[in-house]
The first five atom37 places (N, CA, C, CB, O) and aatype in JSON, in Angstrom:
{
  "aatype": [12, 19, 11, 3, 11, 15, 7, 10, 15, 14, 13, 10, 16, 6, 8, 10, 15, 18, 9, 3, 11, 2, 10, 15, 10, 12, 5, 10, 1, 2, 19, 9, 0, 16, 13, 12, 16, 1, 18, 3, 9, 15, 13, 6, 14, 2, 6, 3, 3, 10, 0, 19, 4, 1, 3, 12, 11, 3, 5, 13, 2, 5, 8, 0, 7, 6, 10, 3, 9, 4, 13, 9, 14, 1, 0, 13, 11],
  "atom_mask": [
    [1, 1, 1, 1, 1],
    [1, 1, 1, 1, 1],
    [1, 1, 1, 1, 1],
    [1, 1, 1, 1, 1],
    [1, 1, 1, 1, 1],
    [1, 1, 1, 1, 1],
    [1, 1, 1, 0, 1],
    [1, 1, 1, 1, 1],
    [1, 1, 1, 1, 1],
    [1, 1, 1, 1, 1],
    [1, 1, 1, 1, 1],
    [1, 1, 1, 1, 1],
    [1, 1, 1, 1, 1],
    [1, 1, 1, 1, 1],
    [1, 1, 1, 1, 1],
    [1, 1, 1, 1, 1],
    [1, 1, 1, 1, 1],
    [1, 1, 1, 1, 1],
    [1, 1, 1, 1, 1],
    [1, 1, 1, 1, 1],
    [1, 1, 1, 1, 1],
    [1, 1, 1, 1, 1],
    [1, 1, 1, 1, 1],
    [1, 1, 1, 1, 1],
    [1, 1, 1, 1, 1],
    [1, 1, 1, 1, 1],
    [1, 1, 1, 1, 1],
    [1, 1, 1, 1, 1],
    [1, 1, 1, 1, 1],
    [1, 1, 1, 1, 1],
    [1, 1, 1, 1, 1],
    [1, 1, 1, 1, 1],
    [1, 1, 1, 1, 1],
    [1, 1, 1, 1, 1],
    [1, 1, 1, 1, 1],
    [1, 1, 1, 1, 1],
    [1, 1, 1, 1, 1],
    [1, 1, 1, 1, 1],
    [1, 1, 1, 1, 1],
    [1, 1, 1, 1, 1],
    [1, 1, 1, 1, 1],
    [1, 1, 1, 1, 1],
    [1, 1, 1, 1, 1],
    [1, 1, 1, 1, 1],
    [1, 1, 1, 1, 1],
    [1, 1, 1, 1, 1],
    [1, 1, 1, 1, 1],
    [1, 1, 1, 1, 1],
    [1, 1, 1, 1, 1],
    [1, 1, 1, 1, 1],
    [1, 1, 1, 1, 1],
    [1, 1, 1, 1, 1],
    [1, 1, 1, 1, 1],
    [1, 1, 1, 1, 1],
    [1, 1, 1, 1, 1],
    [1, 1, 1, 1, 1],
    [1, 1, 1, 1, 1],
    [1, 1, 1, 1, 1],
    [1, 1, 1, 1, 1],
    [1, 1, 1, 1, 1],
    [1, 1, 1, 1, 1],
    [1, 1, 1, 1, 1],
    [1, 1, 1, 1, 1],
    [1, 1, 1, 1, 1],
    [1, 1, 1, 0, 1],
    [1, 1, 1, 1, 1],
    [1, 1, 1, 1, 1],
    [1, 1, 1, 1, 1],
    [1, 1, 1, 1, 1],
    [1, 1, 1, 1, 1],
    [1, 1, 1, 1, 1],
    [1, 1, 1, 1, 1],
    [1, 1, 1, 1, 1],
    [1, 1, 1, 1, 1],
    [1, 1, 1, 1, 1],
    [1, 1, 1, 1, 1],
    [1, 1, 1, 1, 1]
  ],
  "atom_positions": [
    [[223.09, 108.71, 7.85], [223.74, 107.55, 8.08], [223.11, 106.56, 7.55], [223.96, 107.31, 9.3], [223.67, 105.59, 7.04]],
    [[221.83, 106.75, 7.64], [221.04, 105.68, 7.27], [220.81, 105.41, 5.76], [219.83, 105.88, 7.89], [220.15, 106.17, 5.06]],
    [[221.25, 104.54, 5.4], [220.58, 104.62, 3.3], [219.54, 103.9, 3.13], [221.66, 103.83, 1.86], [218.99, 104.08, 2.05]],
    [[218.93, 102.96, 4.0], [217.7, 102.86, 3.69], [216.67, 102.78, 4.54], [217.62, 102.03, 3.05], [216.64, 101.69, 5.1]],
    [[215.74, 103.57, 4.9], [215.08, 104.15, 5.95], [214.02, 103.29, 6.38], [214.62, 105.42, 5.64], [213.56, 103.17, 7.52]],
    [[213.69, 102.7, 5.28], [212.15, 101.52, 5.07], [212.47, 100.69, 6.63], [212.29, 99.93, 3.14], [211.55, 100.69, 7.45]],
    [[213.29, 100.27, 6.84], [213.73, 99.32, 7.58], [213.56, 100.1, 9.26], [0.0, 0.0, 0.0], [213.57, 99.48, 10.32]],
    [[213.45, 101.14, 9.15], [213.51, 101.87, 10.86], [211.85, 101.98, 11.17], [214.41, 103.9, 10.96], [211.39, 101.98, 12.31]],
    [[211.11, 102.04, 10.04], [209.91, 102.17, 10.47], [208.9, 101.46, 9.37], [209.68, 103.64, 10.75], [208.42, 102.08, 8.41]],
    [[208.64, 99.94, 9.69], [208.25, 99.47, 8.74], [206.2, 99.34, 8.32], [209.09, 98.22, 8.97], [205.53, 98.87, 7.4]],
    [[205.96, 99.96, 9.42], [204.4, 100.01, 9.68], [203.85, 101.81, 9.08], [204.1, 99.71, 11.78], [202.67, 102.11, 8.95]],
    [[204.93, 102.68, 8.82], [204.91, 104.05, 8.77], [205.24, 104.48, 7.13], [206.01, 104.62, 9.9], [205.27, 105.64, 6.72]],
    [[205.44, 103.46, 6.47], [205.9, 103.82, 4.98], [204.66, 103.67, 3.67], [207.24, 102.67, 4.63], [204.85, 104.2, 2.57]],
    [[203.54, 102.96, 3.95], [203.05, 102.69, 2.96], [201.68, 103.21, 3.39], [203.28, 101.35, 2.51], [201.5, 103.48, 4.58]],
    [[200.54, 103.39, 2.34], [199.27, 103.97, 2.67], [198.61, 102.93, 3.16], [198.56, 104.62, 1.62], [197.66, 103.3, 3.85]],
    [[198.74, 101.77, 3.07], [198.24, 100.6, 3.93], [198.78, 100.06, 5.27], [198.31, 99.57, 3.17], [198.61, 99.0, 5.88]],
    [[199.41, 101.06, 5.49], [200.64, 100.74, 7.23], [199.52, 100.24, 8.33], [201.64, 102.76, 8.19], [199.9, 99.42, 9.15]],
    [[197.96, 100.76, 8.39], [197.49, 100.69, 9.49], [197.0, 98.78, 9.43], [196.26, 102.02, 9.64], [197.05, 97.98, 10.36]],
    [[196.56, 98.54, 7.93], [196.38, 96.97, 7.71], [197.53, 96.25, 7.83], [195.84, 96.61, 6.4], [197.29, 95.06, 8.05]],
    [[198.8, 96.52, 7.75], [199.8, 95.58, 7.97], [200.01, 95.71, 9.65], [201.2, 95.93, 6.98], [200.16, 94.66, 10.28]],
    [[200.02, 96.73, 10.22], [200.2, 96.59, 11.7], [199.37, 95.7, 12.23], [200.01, 97.78, 12.41], [199.83, 94.61, 12.58]],
    [[197.8, 96.03, 12.41], [196.82, 95.25, 12.48], [197.14, 93.73, 12.55], [196.05, 95.57, 11.48], [196.98, 93.0, 13.53]],
    [[197.69, 93.34, 11.11], [197.54, 91.91, 10.89], [198.67, 91.56, 11.82], [197.67, 91.36, 9.29], [198.64, 90.76, 12.76]],
    [[199.59, 92.25, 11.41], [201.3, 91.83, 12.27], [200.99, 91.64, 14.21], [202.82, 93.78, 11.98], [201.48, 90.91, 15.07]],
    [[200.15, 92.51, 14.21], [199.74, 92.61, 15.88], [198.99, 91.35, 16.15], [198.68, 94.01, 16.34], [199.58, 90.48, 16.79]],
    [[197.39, 91.06, 15.66], [197.06, 90.08, 15.69], [197.5, 88.53, 15.1], [196.27, 90.46, 15.48], [196.91, 87.48, 15.35]],
    [[198.48, 88.69, 14.4], [199.26, 87.27, 14.21], [199.98, 86.95, 15.75], [200.61, 87.4, 12.82], [199.84, 86.02, 16.54]],
    [[200.75, 88.1, 15.77], [201.53, 87.61, 17.16], [200.7, 87.75, 18.48], [202.9, 88.53, 17.41], [201.23, 87.23, 19.47]],
    [[199.4, 88.4, 18.69], [198.69, 87.83, 19.75], [198.41, 86.2, 19.7], [197.41, 88.58, 19.8], [198.47, 85.54, 20.74]],
    [[198.12, 85.64, 18.54], [197.69, 84.66, 18.12], [198.55, 83.79, 18.33], [197.31, 84.72, 17.06], [198.13, 82.77, 18.88]],
    [[199.95, 83.84, 18.0], [200.82, 83.06, 18.29], [201.6, 83.01, 20.32], [201.82, 83.55, 17.02], [202.19, 82.12, 20.92]],
    [[201.37, 83.75, 20.55], [201.27, 83.9, 21.96], [200.52, 83.44, 22.7], [201.17, 84.8, 22.27], [200.87, 83.16, 23.85]],
    [[199.11, 83.21, 22.18], [198.38, 82.5, 23.02], [198.1, 81.31, 22.65], [197.39, 83.03, 23.3], [197.15, 80.74, 23.19]],
    [[198.68, 80.83, 21.9], [198.62, 79.1, 21.46], [199.83, 78.61, 22.02], [198.62, 78.67, 19.67], [199.92, 77.45, 22.45]],
    [[200.91, 79.54, 22.05], [202.32, 78.57, 23.07], [201.98, 78.81, 24.19], [204.08, 79.0, 23.02], [202.54, 78.01, 24.94]],
    [[201.18, 79.69, 24.88], [200.78, 79.74, 26.33], [199.62, 78.51, 26.5], [200.14, 81.39, 26.75], [199.38, 78.09, 27.63]],
    [[199.07, 78.08, 25.6], [198.14, 77.04, 26.02], [198.29, 75.91, 25.89], [197.17, 77.1, 25.63], [197.5, 75.03, 26.23]],
    [[199.63, 75.74, 25.24], [200.23, 74.3, 24.68], [201.68, 73.79, 25.45], [200.59, 74.5, 22.91], [202.35, 72.79, 25.22]],
    [[201.89, 74.95, 26.52], [202.98, 74.53, 27.05], [202.8, 75.52, 28.48], [204.36, 74.73, 26.0], [202.45, 76.69, 28.61]],
    [[203.2, 74.48, 29.44], [203.53, 74.98, 30.55], [204.81, 75.61, 30.93], [203.33, 74.16, 31.23], [205.69, 74.75, 30.88]],
    [[205.31, 76.8, 31.29], [206.32, 77.49, 31.19], [207.11, 77.95, 32.6], [205.87, 78.51, 30.43], [206.6, 78.66, 33.46]],
    [[208.27, 77.47, 32.65], [208.46, 77.58, 34.55], [210.6, 77.77, 34.14], [207.64, 75.13, 35.97], [211.4, 77.7, 33.21]],
    [[210.51, 78.03, 35.68], [211.78, 78.2, 35.23], [212.93, 77.0, 35.18], [212.21, 79.22, 36.0], [212.26, 76.06, 35.61]],
    [[213.97, 76.59, 34.98], [214.65, 75.91, 35.26], [215.24, 75.39, 36.64], [215.18, 76.26, 34.64], [215.96, 76.2, 37.24]],
    [[215.03, 74.1, 37.26], [215.32, 73.74, 38.3], [216.29, 74.58, 38.92], [215.6, 72.58, 38.22], [215.9, 75.03, 40.0]],
    [[217.54, 74.97, 38.53], [218.4, 75.44, 39.26], [218.51, 77.23, 38.98], [219.68, 74.54, 38.96], [219.38, 78.01, 39.35]],
    [[217.33, 77.47, 38.21], [217.65, 78.86, 37.86], [217.24, 80.11, 38.97], [216.9, 79.09, 36.51], [216.4, 79.86, 39.83]],
    [[217.77, 81.24, 38.92], [217.46, 82.25, 40.01], [216.39, 82.97, 39.45], [218.65, 83.23, 40.44], [216.61, 83.05, 38.24]],
    [[215.21, 83.6, 39.77], [214.24, 84.12, 38.81], [214.56, 85.48, 39.12], [212.66, 83.69, 38.96], [213.59, 86.17, 38.81]],
    [[215.7, 86.34, 39.7], [215.86, 87.81, 39.86], [216.89, 87.66, 39.23], [215.92, 88.56, 41.19], [217.3, 88.81, 39.1]],
    [[217.93, 86.68, 38.51], [219.17, 86.75, 37.8], [219.03, 87.68, 36.79], [219.61, 85.5, 37.28], [219.84, 88.59, 36.6]],
    [[217.7, 87.41, 35.91], [217.62, 88.29, 34.41], [217.87, 89.87, 34.85], [215.83, 88.14, 33.53], [218.59, 90.65, 34.22]],
    [[217.12, 90.2, 36.08], [217.35, 91.78, 36.33], [218.44, 92.18, 37.12], [216.22, 92.42, 37.0], [218.65, 93.38, 37.27]],
    [[219.54, 90.91, 37.91], [220.72, 91.54, 38.34], [221.64, 91.4, 37.33], [221.22, 91.05, 39.56], [222.61, 92.16, 37.27]],
    [[221.48, 90.63, 36.63], [222.71, 90.63, 35.27], [222.75, 91.56, 34.42], [222.65, 89.56, 34.3], [223.73, 91.7, 33.69]],
    [[221.49, 92.5, 34.37], [221.18, 93.11, 33.05], [222.34, 94.48, 32.79], [219.41, 93.65, 33.11], [222.67, 95.32, 33.63]],
    [[222.66, 94.41, 31.82], [223.98, 95.5, 31.37], [223.04, 96.58, 30.97], [225.2, 94.99, 29.91], [222.14, 96.51, 30.14]],
    [[223.38, 97.57, 31.66], [222.78, 98.85, 31.14], [223.59, 99.96, 30.1], [222.44, 99.58, 32.4], [224.16, 100.99, 30.46]],
    [[223.45, 99.42, 28.65], [224.92, 100.2, 27.82], [223.68, 101.61, 27.07], [226.09, 98.64, 25.98], [222.75, 102.22, 27.59]],
    [[224.12, 101.65, 26.05], [222.74, 102.34, 25.35], [221.55, 102.38, 25.2], [222.64, 102.35, 24.59], [220.81, 103.37, 25.18]],
    [[221.2, 100.8, 25.04], [220.17, 99.97, 25.05], [220.28, 99.02, 26.5], [220.21, 99.15, 23.64], [221.41, 98.7, 26.88]],
    [[219.29, 98.65, 27.14], [219.35, 97.67, 28.01], [219.58, 96.2, 27.78], [218.38, 97.78, 28.54], [218.66, 95.58, 27.25]],
    [[220.45, 95.7, 28.04], [220.56, 94.12, 27.39], [220.22, 92.63, 28.92], [222.79, 93.99, 26.6], [220.98, 92.06, 29.7]],
    [[218.91, 92.57, 28.71], [218.86, 91.78, 30.16], [219.92, 90.22, 29.97], [216.87, 91.28, 30.55], [220.4, 89.66, 28.99]],
    [[219.93, 89.94, 31.5], [220.84, 88.58, 31.53], [219.87, 87.64, 31.06], [0.0, 0.0, 0.0], [218.69, 87.71, 30.73]],
    [[220.84, 86.58, 31.13], [220.75, 85.09, 30.74], [219.02, 84.64, 31.35], [222.27, 84.05, 31.69], [218.69, 85.2, 32.4]],
    [[218.23, 83.91, 30.85], [217.01, 83.73, 31.73], [216.9, 82.06, 30.85], [215.43, 85.22, 31.54], [216.68, 81.95, 29.64]],
    [[217.08, 81.07, 31.66], [216.71, 79.83, 31.33], [215.3, 79.65, 31.99], [217.77, 78.8, 31.76], [214.95, 79.85, 33.15]],
    [[214.64, 79.25, 30.93], [213.41, 78.67, 31.21], [213.17, 77.34, 30.32], [212.31, 79.74, 30.99], [213.86, 76.99, 29.37]],
    [[211.99, 76.65, 30.86], [211.78, 74.95, 30.4], [210.19, 75.31, 30.08], [212.1, 73.41, 31.94], [209.33, 75.88, 30.75]],
    [[210.16, 74.74, 28.8], [208.84, 74.37, 28.34], [207.97, 72.95, 27.97], [208.85, 74.97, 27.39], [208.13, 72.1, 27.1]],
    [[207.02, 73.11, 29.03], [206.62, 71.4, 29.57], [205.47, 71.4, 28.41], [205.85, 71.07, 31.64], [204.52, 72.17, 28.56]],
    [[205.52, 70.56, 27.24], [203.74, 70.48, 26.45], [202.57, 69.79, 27.67], [203.74, 68.99, 24.68], [202.79, 68.87, 28.45]],
    [[201.52, 70.46, 27.55], [200.86, 70.16, 28.28], [200.27, 68.94, 27.56], [200.16, 71.17, 28.71], [200.36, 68.69, 26.36]],
    [[199.67, 68.24, 28.5], [198.64, 66.62, 28.22], [197.09, 67.24, 27.87], [198.46, 65.33, 30.07], [196.26, 67.66, 28.67]],
    [[197.05, 67.17, 26.82], [195.4, 67.27, 26.53], [194.62, 66.04, 26.21], [195.12, 68.17, 25.32], [194.81, 65.25, 25.29]],
    [[193.64, 66.03, 27.19], [192.73, 65.04, 27.43], [191.36, 65.11, 26.67], [192.52, 65.02, 28.81], [190.51, 64.24, 26.85]]
  ]
}
Protein backbone atom coordinates (compact mmCIF):
# COMPACT_ATOMS: atom_id res chain seq x y z
CA UNK A 1 0.00 0.00 0.00
CA UNK A 2 2.91 2.39 0.66
CA UNK A 3 4.79 3.25 -2.52
CA UNK A 4 7.66 5.17 -0.92
CA UNK A 5 8.66 3.62 2.40
CA UNK A 6 11.47 6.11 3.05
CA UNK A 7 8.96 8.63 4.40
CA UNK A 8 7.90 6.29 7.19
CA UNK A 9 11.30 5.87 8.83
CA UNK A 10 13.57 8.78 7.95
CA UNK A 11 16.22 7.91 10.55
CA UNK A 12 16.46 4.18 9.88
CA UNK A 13 17.18 4.04 6.16
CA UNK A 14 20.72 5.38 5.80
CA UNK A 15 23.99 4.15 7.20
CA UNK A 16 24.44 7.64 8.72
CA UNK A 17 21.12 7.45 10.53
CA UNK A 18 22.59 7.99 13.99
CA UNK A 19 24.23 11.26 12.92
CA UNK A 20 21.05 12.50 11.24
CA UNK A 21 18.86 11.64 14.19
CA UNK A 22 21.19 13.13 16.78
CA UNK A 23 21.60 16.36 14.80
CA UNK A 24 17.84 16.63 14.35
CA UNK A 25 17.13 16.09 18.04
CA UNK A 26 19.87 18.54 19.03
CA UNK A 27 18.41 21.18 16.71
CA UNK A 28 14.91 20.56 18.09
CA UNK A 29 16.17 20.97 21.67
CA UNK A 30 17.94 24.18 20.66
CA UNK A 31 14.81 25.65 19.05
CA UNK A 32 12.61 24.76 22.03
CA UNK A 33 15.13 26.18 24.54
CA UNK A 34 15.46 29.41 22.53
CA UNK A 35 11.70 29.72 22.28
CA UNK A 36 11.21 29.16 26.01
CA UNK A 37 13.83 31.77 26.95
CA UNK A 38 12.55 34.47 24.59
CA UNK A 39 8.82 34.23 25.32
CA UNK A 40 6.50 34.01 28.29
CA UNK A 41 3.89 31.42 27.35
CA UNK A 42 0.43 31.49 28.92
CA UNK A 43 -3.18 30.70 28.17
CA UNK A 44 -5.37 33.27 26.48
CA UNK A 45 -7.43 35.26 29.03
CA UNK A 46 -10.68 33.37 28.40
CA UNK A 47 -9.10 29.96 27.74
CA UNK A 48 -10.06 26.92 29.82
CA UNK A 49 -6.87 24.94 30.47
CA UNK A 50 -8.78 21.63 30.58
CA UNK A 51 -10.49 22.18 27.22
CA UNK A 52 -7.66 20.54 25.28
CA UNK A 53 -8.28 17.25 27.12
CA UNK A 54 -12.05 17.57 27.32
CA UNK A 55 -12.40 18.25 23.57
CA UNK A 56 -10.03 15.46 22.54
CA UNK A 57 -11.37 13.26 19.76
CA UNK A 58 -10.45 9.62 20.11
CA UNK A 59 -10.34 8.16 16.62
CA UNK A 60 -7.64 5.93 15.15
CA UNK A 61 -5.23 8.61 16.38
CA UNK A 62 -6.12 10.99 19.16
CA UNK A 63 -6.68 14.58 18.09
CA UNK A 64 -6.34 17.16 20.82
CA UNK A 65 -8.87 19.94 21.13
CA UNK A 66 -8.13 23.57 20.37
CA UNK A 67 -5.70 25.34 22.66
CA UNK A 68 -5.30 29.09 22.45
CA UNK A 69 -2.05 30.24 23.98
CA UNK A 70 -0.36 33.60 24.14
CA UNK A 71 3.33 34.26 23.42
CA UNK A 72 4.58 37.46 25.04
CA UNK A 73 8.15 38.54 24.21
CA UNK A 74 10.32 38.87 27.28
CA UNK A 75 12.03 42.18 27.95
CA UNK A 76 15.76 41.61 28.38
CA UNK A 77 17.75 44.24 30.23
